[in-house]
Short mmCIF file of C-alpha atoms in Angstrom, two decimals:
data_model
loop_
_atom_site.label_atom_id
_atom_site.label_comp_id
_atom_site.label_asym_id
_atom_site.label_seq_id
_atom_site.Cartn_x
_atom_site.Cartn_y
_atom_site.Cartn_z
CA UNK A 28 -14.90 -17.47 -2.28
CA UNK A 29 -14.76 -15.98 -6.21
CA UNK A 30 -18.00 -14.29 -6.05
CA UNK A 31 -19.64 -17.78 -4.80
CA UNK A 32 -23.48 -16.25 -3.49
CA UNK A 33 -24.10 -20.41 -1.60
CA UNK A 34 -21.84 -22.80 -0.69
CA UNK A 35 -22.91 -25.36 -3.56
CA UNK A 36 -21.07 -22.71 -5.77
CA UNK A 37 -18.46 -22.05 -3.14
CA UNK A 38 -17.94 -26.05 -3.60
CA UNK A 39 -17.80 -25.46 -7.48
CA UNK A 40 -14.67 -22.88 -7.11
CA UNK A 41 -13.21 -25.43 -4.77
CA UNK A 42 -13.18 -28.12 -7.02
CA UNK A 43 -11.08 -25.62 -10.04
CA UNK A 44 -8.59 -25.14 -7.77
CA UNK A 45 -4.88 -26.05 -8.98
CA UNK A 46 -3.57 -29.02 -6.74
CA UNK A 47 -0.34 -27.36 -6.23
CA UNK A 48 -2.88 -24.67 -4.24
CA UNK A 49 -4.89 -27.47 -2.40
CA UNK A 50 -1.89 -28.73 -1.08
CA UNK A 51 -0.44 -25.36 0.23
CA UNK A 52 -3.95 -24.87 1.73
CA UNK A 53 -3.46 -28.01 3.17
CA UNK A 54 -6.00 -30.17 1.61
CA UNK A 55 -6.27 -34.26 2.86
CA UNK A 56 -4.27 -36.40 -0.34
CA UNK A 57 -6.42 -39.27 -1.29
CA UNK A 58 -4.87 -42.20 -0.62
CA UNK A 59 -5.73 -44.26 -3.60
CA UNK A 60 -4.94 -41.25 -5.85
CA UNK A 61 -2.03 -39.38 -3.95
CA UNK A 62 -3.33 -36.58 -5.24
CA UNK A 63 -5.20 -33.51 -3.10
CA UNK A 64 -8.98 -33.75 -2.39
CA UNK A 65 -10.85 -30.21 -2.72
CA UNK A 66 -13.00 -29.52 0.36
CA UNK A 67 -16.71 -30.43 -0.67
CA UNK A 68 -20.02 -27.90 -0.11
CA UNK A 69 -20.82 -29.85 3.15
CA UNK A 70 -17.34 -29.47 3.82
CA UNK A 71 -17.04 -25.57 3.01
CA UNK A 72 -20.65 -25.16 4.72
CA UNK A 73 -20.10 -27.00 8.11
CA UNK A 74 -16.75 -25.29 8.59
CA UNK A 75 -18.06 -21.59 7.57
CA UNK A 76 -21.38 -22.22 9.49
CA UNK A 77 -19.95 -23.93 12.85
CA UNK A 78 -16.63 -22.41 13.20
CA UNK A 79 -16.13 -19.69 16.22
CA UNK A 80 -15.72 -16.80 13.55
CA UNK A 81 -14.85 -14.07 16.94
CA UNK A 82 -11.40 -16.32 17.28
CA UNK A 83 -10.98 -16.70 13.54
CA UNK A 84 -11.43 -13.08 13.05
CA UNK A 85 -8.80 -12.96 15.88
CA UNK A 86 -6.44 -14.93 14.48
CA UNK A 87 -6.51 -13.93 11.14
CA UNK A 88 -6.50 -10.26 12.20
CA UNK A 89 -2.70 -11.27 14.09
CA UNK A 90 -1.39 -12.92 11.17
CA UNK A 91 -2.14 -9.60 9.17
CA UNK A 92 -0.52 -7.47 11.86
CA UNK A 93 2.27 -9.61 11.73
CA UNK A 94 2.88 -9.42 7.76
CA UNK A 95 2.44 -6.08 8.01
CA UNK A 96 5.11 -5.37 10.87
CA UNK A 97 7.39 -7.95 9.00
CA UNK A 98 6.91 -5.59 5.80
CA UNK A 99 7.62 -2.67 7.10
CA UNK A 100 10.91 -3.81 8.87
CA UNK A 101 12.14 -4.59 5.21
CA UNK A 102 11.13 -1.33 3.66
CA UNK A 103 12.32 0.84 6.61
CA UNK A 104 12.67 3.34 4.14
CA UNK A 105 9.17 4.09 3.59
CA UNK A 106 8.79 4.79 7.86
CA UNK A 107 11.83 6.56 8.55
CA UNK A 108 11.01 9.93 6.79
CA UNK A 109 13.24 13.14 7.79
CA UNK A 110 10.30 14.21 10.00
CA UNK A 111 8.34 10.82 10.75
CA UNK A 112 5.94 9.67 8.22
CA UNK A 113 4.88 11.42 5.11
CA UNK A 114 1.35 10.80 6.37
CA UNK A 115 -0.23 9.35 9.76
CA UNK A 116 0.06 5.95 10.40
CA UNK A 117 -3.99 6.05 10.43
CA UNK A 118 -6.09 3.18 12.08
CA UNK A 119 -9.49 3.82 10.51
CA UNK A 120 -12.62 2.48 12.60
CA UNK A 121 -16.10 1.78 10.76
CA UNK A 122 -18.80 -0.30 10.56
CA UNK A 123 -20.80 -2.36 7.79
CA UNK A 124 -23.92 -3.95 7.85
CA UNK A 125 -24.07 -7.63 5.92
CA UNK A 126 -27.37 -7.67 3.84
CA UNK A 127 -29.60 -10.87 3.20
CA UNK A 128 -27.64 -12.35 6.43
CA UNK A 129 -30.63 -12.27 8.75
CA UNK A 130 -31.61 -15.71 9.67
CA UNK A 131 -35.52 -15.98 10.11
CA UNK A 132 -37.12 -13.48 12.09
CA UNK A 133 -34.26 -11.57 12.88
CA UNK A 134 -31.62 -8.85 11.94
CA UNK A 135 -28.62 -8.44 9.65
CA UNK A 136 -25.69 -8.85 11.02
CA UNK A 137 -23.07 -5.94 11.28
CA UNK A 138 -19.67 -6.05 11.12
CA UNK A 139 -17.17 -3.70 13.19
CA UNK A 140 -13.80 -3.19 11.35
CA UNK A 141 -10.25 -1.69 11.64
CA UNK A 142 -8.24 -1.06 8.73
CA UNK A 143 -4.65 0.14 8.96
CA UNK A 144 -4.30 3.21 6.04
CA UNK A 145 -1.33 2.84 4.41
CA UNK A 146 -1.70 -0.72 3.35
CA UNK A 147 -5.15 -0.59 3.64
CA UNK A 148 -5.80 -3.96 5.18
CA UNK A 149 -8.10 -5.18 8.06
CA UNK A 150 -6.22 -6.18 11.14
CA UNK A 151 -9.41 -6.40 13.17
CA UNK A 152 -12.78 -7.54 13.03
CA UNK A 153 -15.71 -8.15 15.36
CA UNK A 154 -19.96 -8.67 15.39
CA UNK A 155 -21.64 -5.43 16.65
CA UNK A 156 -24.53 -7.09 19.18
CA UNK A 157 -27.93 -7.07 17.81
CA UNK A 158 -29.09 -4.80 21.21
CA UNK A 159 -26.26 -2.10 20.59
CA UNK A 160 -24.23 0.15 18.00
CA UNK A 161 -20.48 -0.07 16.50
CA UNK A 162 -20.01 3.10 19.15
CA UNK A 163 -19.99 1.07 21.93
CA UNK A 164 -17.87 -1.45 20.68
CA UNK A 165 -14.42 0.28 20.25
CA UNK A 166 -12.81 -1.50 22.96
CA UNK A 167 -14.19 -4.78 22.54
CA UNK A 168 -12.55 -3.89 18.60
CA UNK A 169 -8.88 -2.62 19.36
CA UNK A 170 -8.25 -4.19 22.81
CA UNK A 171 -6.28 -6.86 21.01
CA UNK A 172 -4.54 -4.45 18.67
CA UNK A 173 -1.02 -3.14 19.17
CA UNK A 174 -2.07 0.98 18.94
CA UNK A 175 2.01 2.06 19.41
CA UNK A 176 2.13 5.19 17.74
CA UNK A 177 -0.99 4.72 15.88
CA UNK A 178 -3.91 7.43 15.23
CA UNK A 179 -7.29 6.14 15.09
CA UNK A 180 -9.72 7.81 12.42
CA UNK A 181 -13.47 7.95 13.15
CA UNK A 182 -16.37 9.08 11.61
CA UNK A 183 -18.59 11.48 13.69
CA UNK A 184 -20.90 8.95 15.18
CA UNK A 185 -17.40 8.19 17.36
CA UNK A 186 -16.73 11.78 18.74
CA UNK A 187 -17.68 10.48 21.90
CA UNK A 188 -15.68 11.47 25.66
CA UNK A 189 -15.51 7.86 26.16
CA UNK A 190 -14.06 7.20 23.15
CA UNK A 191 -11.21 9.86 23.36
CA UNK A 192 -10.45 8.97 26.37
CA UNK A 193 -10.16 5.12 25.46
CA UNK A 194 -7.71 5.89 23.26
CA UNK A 195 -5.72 8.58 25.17
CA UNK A 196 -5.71 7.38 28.28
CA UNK A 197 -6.36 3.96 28.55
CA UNK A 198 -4.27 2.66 25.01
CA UNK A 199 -1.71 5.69 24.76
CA UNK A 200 -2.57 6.14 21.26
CA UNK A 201 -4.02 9.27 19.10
CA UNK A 202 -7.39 10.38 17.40
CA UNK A 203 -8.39 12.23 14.60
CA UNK A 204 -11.98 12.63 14.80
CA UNK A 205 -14.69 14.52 12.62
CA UNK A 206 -17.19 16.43 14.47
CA UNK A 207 -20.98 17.54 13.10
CA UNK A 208 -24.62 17.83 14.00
CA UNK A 209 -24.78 14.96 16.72
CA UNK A 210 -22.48 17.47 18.80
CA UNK A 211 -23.86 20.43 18.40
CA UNK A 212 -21.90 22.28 21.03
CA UNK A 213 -18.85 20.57 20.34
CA UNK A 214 -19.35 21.43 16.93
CA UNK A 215 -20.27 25.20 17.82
CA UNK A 216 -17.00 25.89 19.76
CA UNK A 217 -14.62 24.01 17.06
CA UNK A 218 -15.97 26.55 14.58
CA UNK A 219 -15.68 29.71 16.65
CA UNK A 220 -12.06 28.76 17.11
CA UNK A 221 -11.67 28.30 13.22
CA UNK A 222 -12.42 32.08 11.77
CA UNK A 223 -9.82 32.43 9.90
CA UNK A 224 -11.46 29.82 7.33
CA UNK A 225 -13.69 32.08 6.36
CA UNK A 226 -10.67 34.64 5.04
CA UNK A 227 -7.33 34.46 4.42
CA UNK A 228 -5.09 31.46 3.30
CA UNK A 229 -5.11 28.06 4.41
CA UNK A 230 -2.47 26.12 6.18
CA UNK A 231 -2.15 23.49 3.66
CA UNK A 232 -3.69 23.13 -0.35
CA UNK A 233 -3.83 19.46 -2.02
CA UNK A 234 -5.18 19.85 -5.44
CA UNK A 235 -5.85 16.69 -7.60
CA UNK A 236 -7.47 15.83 -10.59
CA UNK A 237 -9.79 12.70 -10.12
CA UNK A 238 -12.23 10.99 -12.33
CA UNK A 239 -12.45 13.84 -14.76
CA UNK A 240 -13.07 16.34 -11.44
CA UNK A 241 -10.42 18.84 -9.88
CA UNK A 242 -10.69 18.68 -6.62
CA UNK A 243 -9.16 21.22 -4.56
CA UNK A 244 -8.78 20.41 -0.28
CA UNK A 245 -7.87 23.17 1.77
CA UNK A 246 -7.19 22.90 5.83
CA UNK A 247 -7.38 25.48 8.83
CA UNK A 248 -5.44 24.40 12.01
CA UNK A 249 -5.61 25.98 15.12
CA UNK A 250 -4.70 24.98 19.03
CA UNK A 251 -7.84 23.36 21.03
CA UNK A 252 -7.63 25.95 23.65
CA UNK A 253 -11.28 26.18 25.42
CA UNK A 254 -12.46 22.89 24.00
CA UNK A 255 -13.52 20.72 26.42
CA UNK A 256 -12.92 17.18 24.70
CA UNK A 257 -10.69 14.32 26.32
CA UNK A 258 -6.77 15.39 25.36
CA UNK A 259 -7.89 17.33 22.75
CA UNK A 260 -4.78 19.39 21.00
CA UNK A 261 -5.88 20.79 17.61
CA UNK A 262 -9.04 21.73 15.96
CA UNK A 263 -9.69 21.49 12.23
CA UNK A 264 -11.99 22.81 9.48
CA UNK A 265 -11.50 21.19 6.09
CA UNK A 266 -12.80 22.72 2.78
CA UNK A 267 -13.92 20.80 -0.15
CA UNK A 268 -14.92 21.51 -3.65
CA UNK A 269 -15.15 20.13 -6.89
CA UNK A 270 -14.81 21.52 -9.93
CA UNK A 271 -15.41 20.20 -13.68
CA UNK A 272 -12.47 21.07 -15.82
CA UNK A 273 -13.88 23.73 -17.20
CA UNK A 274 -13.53 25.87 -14.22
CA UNK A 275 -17.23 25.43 -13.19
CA UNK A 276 -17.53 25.08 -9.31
CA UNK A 277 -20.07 21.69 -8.70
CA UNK A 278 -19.47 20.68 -5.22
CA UNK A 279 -18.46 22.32 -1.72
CA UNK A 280 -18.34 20.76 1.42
CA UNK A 281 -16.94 21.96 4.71
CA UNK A 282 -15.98 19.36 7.38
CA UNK A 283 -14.74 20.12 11.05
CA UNK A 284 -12.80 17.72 13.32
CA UNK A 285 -10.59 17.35 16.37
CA UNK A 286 -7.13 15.64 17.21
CA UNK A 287 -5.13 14.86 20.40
CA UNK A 288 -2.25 15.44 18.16
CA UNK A 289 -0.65 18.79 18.81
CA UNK A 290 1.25 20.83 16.14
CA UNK A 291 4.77 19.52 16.64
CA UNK A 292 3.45 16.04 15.69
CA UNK A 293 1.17 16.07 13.17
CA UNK A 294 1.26 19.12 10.56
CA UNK A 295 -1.67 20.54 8.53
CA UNK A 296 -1.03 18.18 5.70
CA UNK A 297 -0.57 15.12 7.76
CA UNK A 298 -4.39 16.17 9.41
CA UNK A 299 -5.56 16.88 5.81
CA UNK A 300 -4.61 13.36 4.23
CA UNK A 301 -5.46 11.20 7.93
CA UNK A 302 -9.35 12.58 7.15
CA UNK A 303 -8.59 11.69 3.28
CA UNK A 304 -7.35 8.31 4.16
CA UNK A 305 -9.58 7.24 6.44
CA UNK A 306 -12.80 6.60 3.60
CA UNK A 307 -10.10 3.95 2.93
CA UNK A 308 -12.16 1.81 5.08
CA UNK A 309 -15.11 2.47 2.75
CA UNK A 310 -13.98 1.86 -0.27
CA UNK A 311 -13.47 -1.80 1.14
CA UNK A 312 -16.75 -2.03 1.68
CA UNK A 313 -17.11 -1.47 -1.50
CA UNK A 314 -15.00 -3.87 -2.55
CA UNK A 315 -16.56 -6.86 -0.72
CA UNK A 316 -19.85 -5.63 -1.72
CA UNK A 317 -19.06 -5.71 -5.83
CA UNK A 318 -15.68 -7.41 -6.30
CA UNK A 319 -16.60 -10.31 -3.69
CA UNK A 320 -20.27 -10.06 -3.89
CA UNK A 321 -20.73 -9.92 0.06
CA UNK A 322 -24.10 -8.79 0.42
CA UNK A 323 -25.51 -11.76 -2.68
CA UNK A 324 -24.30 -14.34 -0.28
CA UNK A 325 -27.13 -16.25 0.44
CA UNK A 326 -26.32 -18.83 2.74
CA UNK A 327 -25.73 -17.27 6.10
CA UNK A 328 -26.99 -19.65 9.31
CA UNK A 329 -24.95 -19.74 12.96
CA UNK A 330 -22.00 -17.37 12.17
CA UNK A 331 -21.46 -17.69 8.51
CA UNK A 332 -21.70 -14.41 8.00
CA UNK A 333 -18.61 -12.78 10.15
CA UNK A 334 -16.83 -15.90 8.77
CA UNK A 335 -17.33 -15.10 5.20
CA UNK A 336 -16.49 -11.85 5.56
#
C-alpha cells in the first residue's frame, strides 16, 4: 500500500495509480468515461477488513510457489550444480508479531511465515492463535507446501521432537535446526560431540567484509551418533566473530545446531550458509516494518491485519 498507515491514505495511493495499472489490476471502466475507476477507501477498507485473509494468504502463497517453480525451470542452470546446489534449498520458518493491530481489549496479532532462501520470498503465511505460540503451528504452516527436497531452517524455539519428526517422517523433507538454552541436555550432548572446536581447524572458513566489519564464520561437523533427536544425522558448532579492520576482535559468538542431513548430502559449507541464510526471513521483517511501514498501520479491525501483510 506505499507506506499508506489508514486506508483514507491507502485510497490516496489508489487514486495516483497509472490507468494502464488499474486496468491490469482489473479495475471496473466507468461507463460514461471508458476509462478505469481506482478502488475508493470504503472500497480498499471493506475488502482488506472482510476478506477471509487464511485463503488469501493461501492463494497468494500458490501463485508464488508457482512463479518460483516456473523460474527455476528456465534457469536450470542455477539448480543443476556438479554436486546439487551451491547452497541448501532452505525453507526458513519464523514468526512476527504486527504492532498497533490489537483491536480493543485484546492482543496483537502474530503472523507465522515461510520464506524460501534463495529468492527470498514468502510462499506461506498463517495467524498464530491468540491461546498458543508459532511452535505449535508448523503443520497448520507447511501442510499446504510442496517440501520435495527442501530443508526447513528454524530458530531454537523449534528444536522440538515433534517438530523433527513432522518434517522427517510425516513430509519427507530435512531440518537444520539451532539448538541453545531451552534444551539444555540436547544442547549438552551436541557440544560434547563437538571438541574439536575448541582446537584444531575447522571444516569450512567464509570470511567477508560487511558494513565496514570482517567477519570471519568458521564450522565444526561431526556425525549425530548418541544424540537422541528425531532422524538426527549431523551435529554442528558454528563460530562467529567480528572484527574492525584494524585487526581488533569486537564480537564472538558460538552457535550449535542439528541436521537430519548426513554428510554425503549436505557439506560443511552448505550447513554453514543454510544457518546464514535463514535470518533471511528477518531481514523481511525488517523490510515490512521500515520500507512498508507495517507496524504504523493503523487501521486494523476483523482480519486486516494478516491481509495487509
Amino acid at each position: 500500500m506505499a507506506g499508506a498507515s489508514n486506508f483514507r491514505e491507502a485510497g490516496d495511493r489508489a487514486s495516483e495509480l497509472p490507468a494502464d495499472l488499474l486496468v491490469a489490476a482489473g479495475a471496473r471502466i466507468n461507463p460514461s468515461t471508458g476509462r478505469p475507476e481506482a478502488p475508493s477507501t470504503a472500497t480498499i477498507s471493506r475488502v482488506v477488513q472482510d476478506i477471509d485473509a487464511q485463503h488469501a494468504d493461501a492463494r497468494v502463497g500458490v501463485w508464488i510457489s508457482q512463479c518460483v517453480a516456473a523460474y527455476r525451470a528456465r534457469h536450470p542452470e542455477q539448480w543443476d550444480l556438479p554436486h546439487g546446489l551451491e547452497w541448501l534449498d532452505g525453507l526458513g520458518i519464523d514468526g512476527k508479531t504486527v504492532r498497533n493491530s490489537a483491536e480493543r481489549g485484546g492482543v496483537n496479532v502474530k503472523l507465522f511465515s515461510a520464506l524460501l532462501h534463495h529468492e527470498q520470498v514468502v510462499i506461506a503465511q498463517i495467524t498464530v492463535p491468540a491461546d498458543t505460540t508459532e511452535v505449535t503451528c508448523v503443520a497448520a504452516l507447511l501442510d499446504p507446501v510442496d517440501l520435495t527436497a527442501k530443508t526447513v531452517t528454524a530458530d531454537a524455539a523449534h528444536t522440538q521432537d515433534a517438530t523433527a519428526d513432522y518434517l522427517t517422517r510425516v513430509r519427507g523433507a530435512d531440518y537444520l535446526m539451532t539448538v541453545k538454552g531451552n534444551r539444555p541436555h540436547l544442547l549438552e550432548a551436541i557440544a560434547a560431540r563437538m571438541p574439536q572446536a575448541a582446537s584444531g581447524s575447522a571444516d569450512y572458513t567464509d570470511e567477508q567484509i560487511v558494513g565496514g566489519r570482517r567477519v570471519v564464520r568458521e564450522i565444526w561437523v561431526t556425525n549425530a551418533e548418541g544424540i537422541d533427536f528425531p532422524a538426527a544425522a549431523q551435529v554442528l558448532r558454528i563460530r562467529r566473530r567480528t572484527y574492525d579492520l584494524a585487526g581488533q576482535q569486537l564480537l564472538k559468538e558460538i552457535v550449535h545446531g542439528i541436521t537430519s542431513l548426513g554428510p554425503t548430502r549436505a557439506t560443511p559449507r552448505q550447513l554453514l550458509g543454510g544457518v546464514r541464510h535463514h535470518w533471511r526471513i528477518e531481514a523481511t521483517h525488517w523490510v515490512r516494518d521500515v520500507v512498508y511501514r507495517e507496524d504504523h498501520q493503523h487501521a486494523y479491525t476483523g482480519t486486516g491485519a494478516q491481509a495487509m501483510a
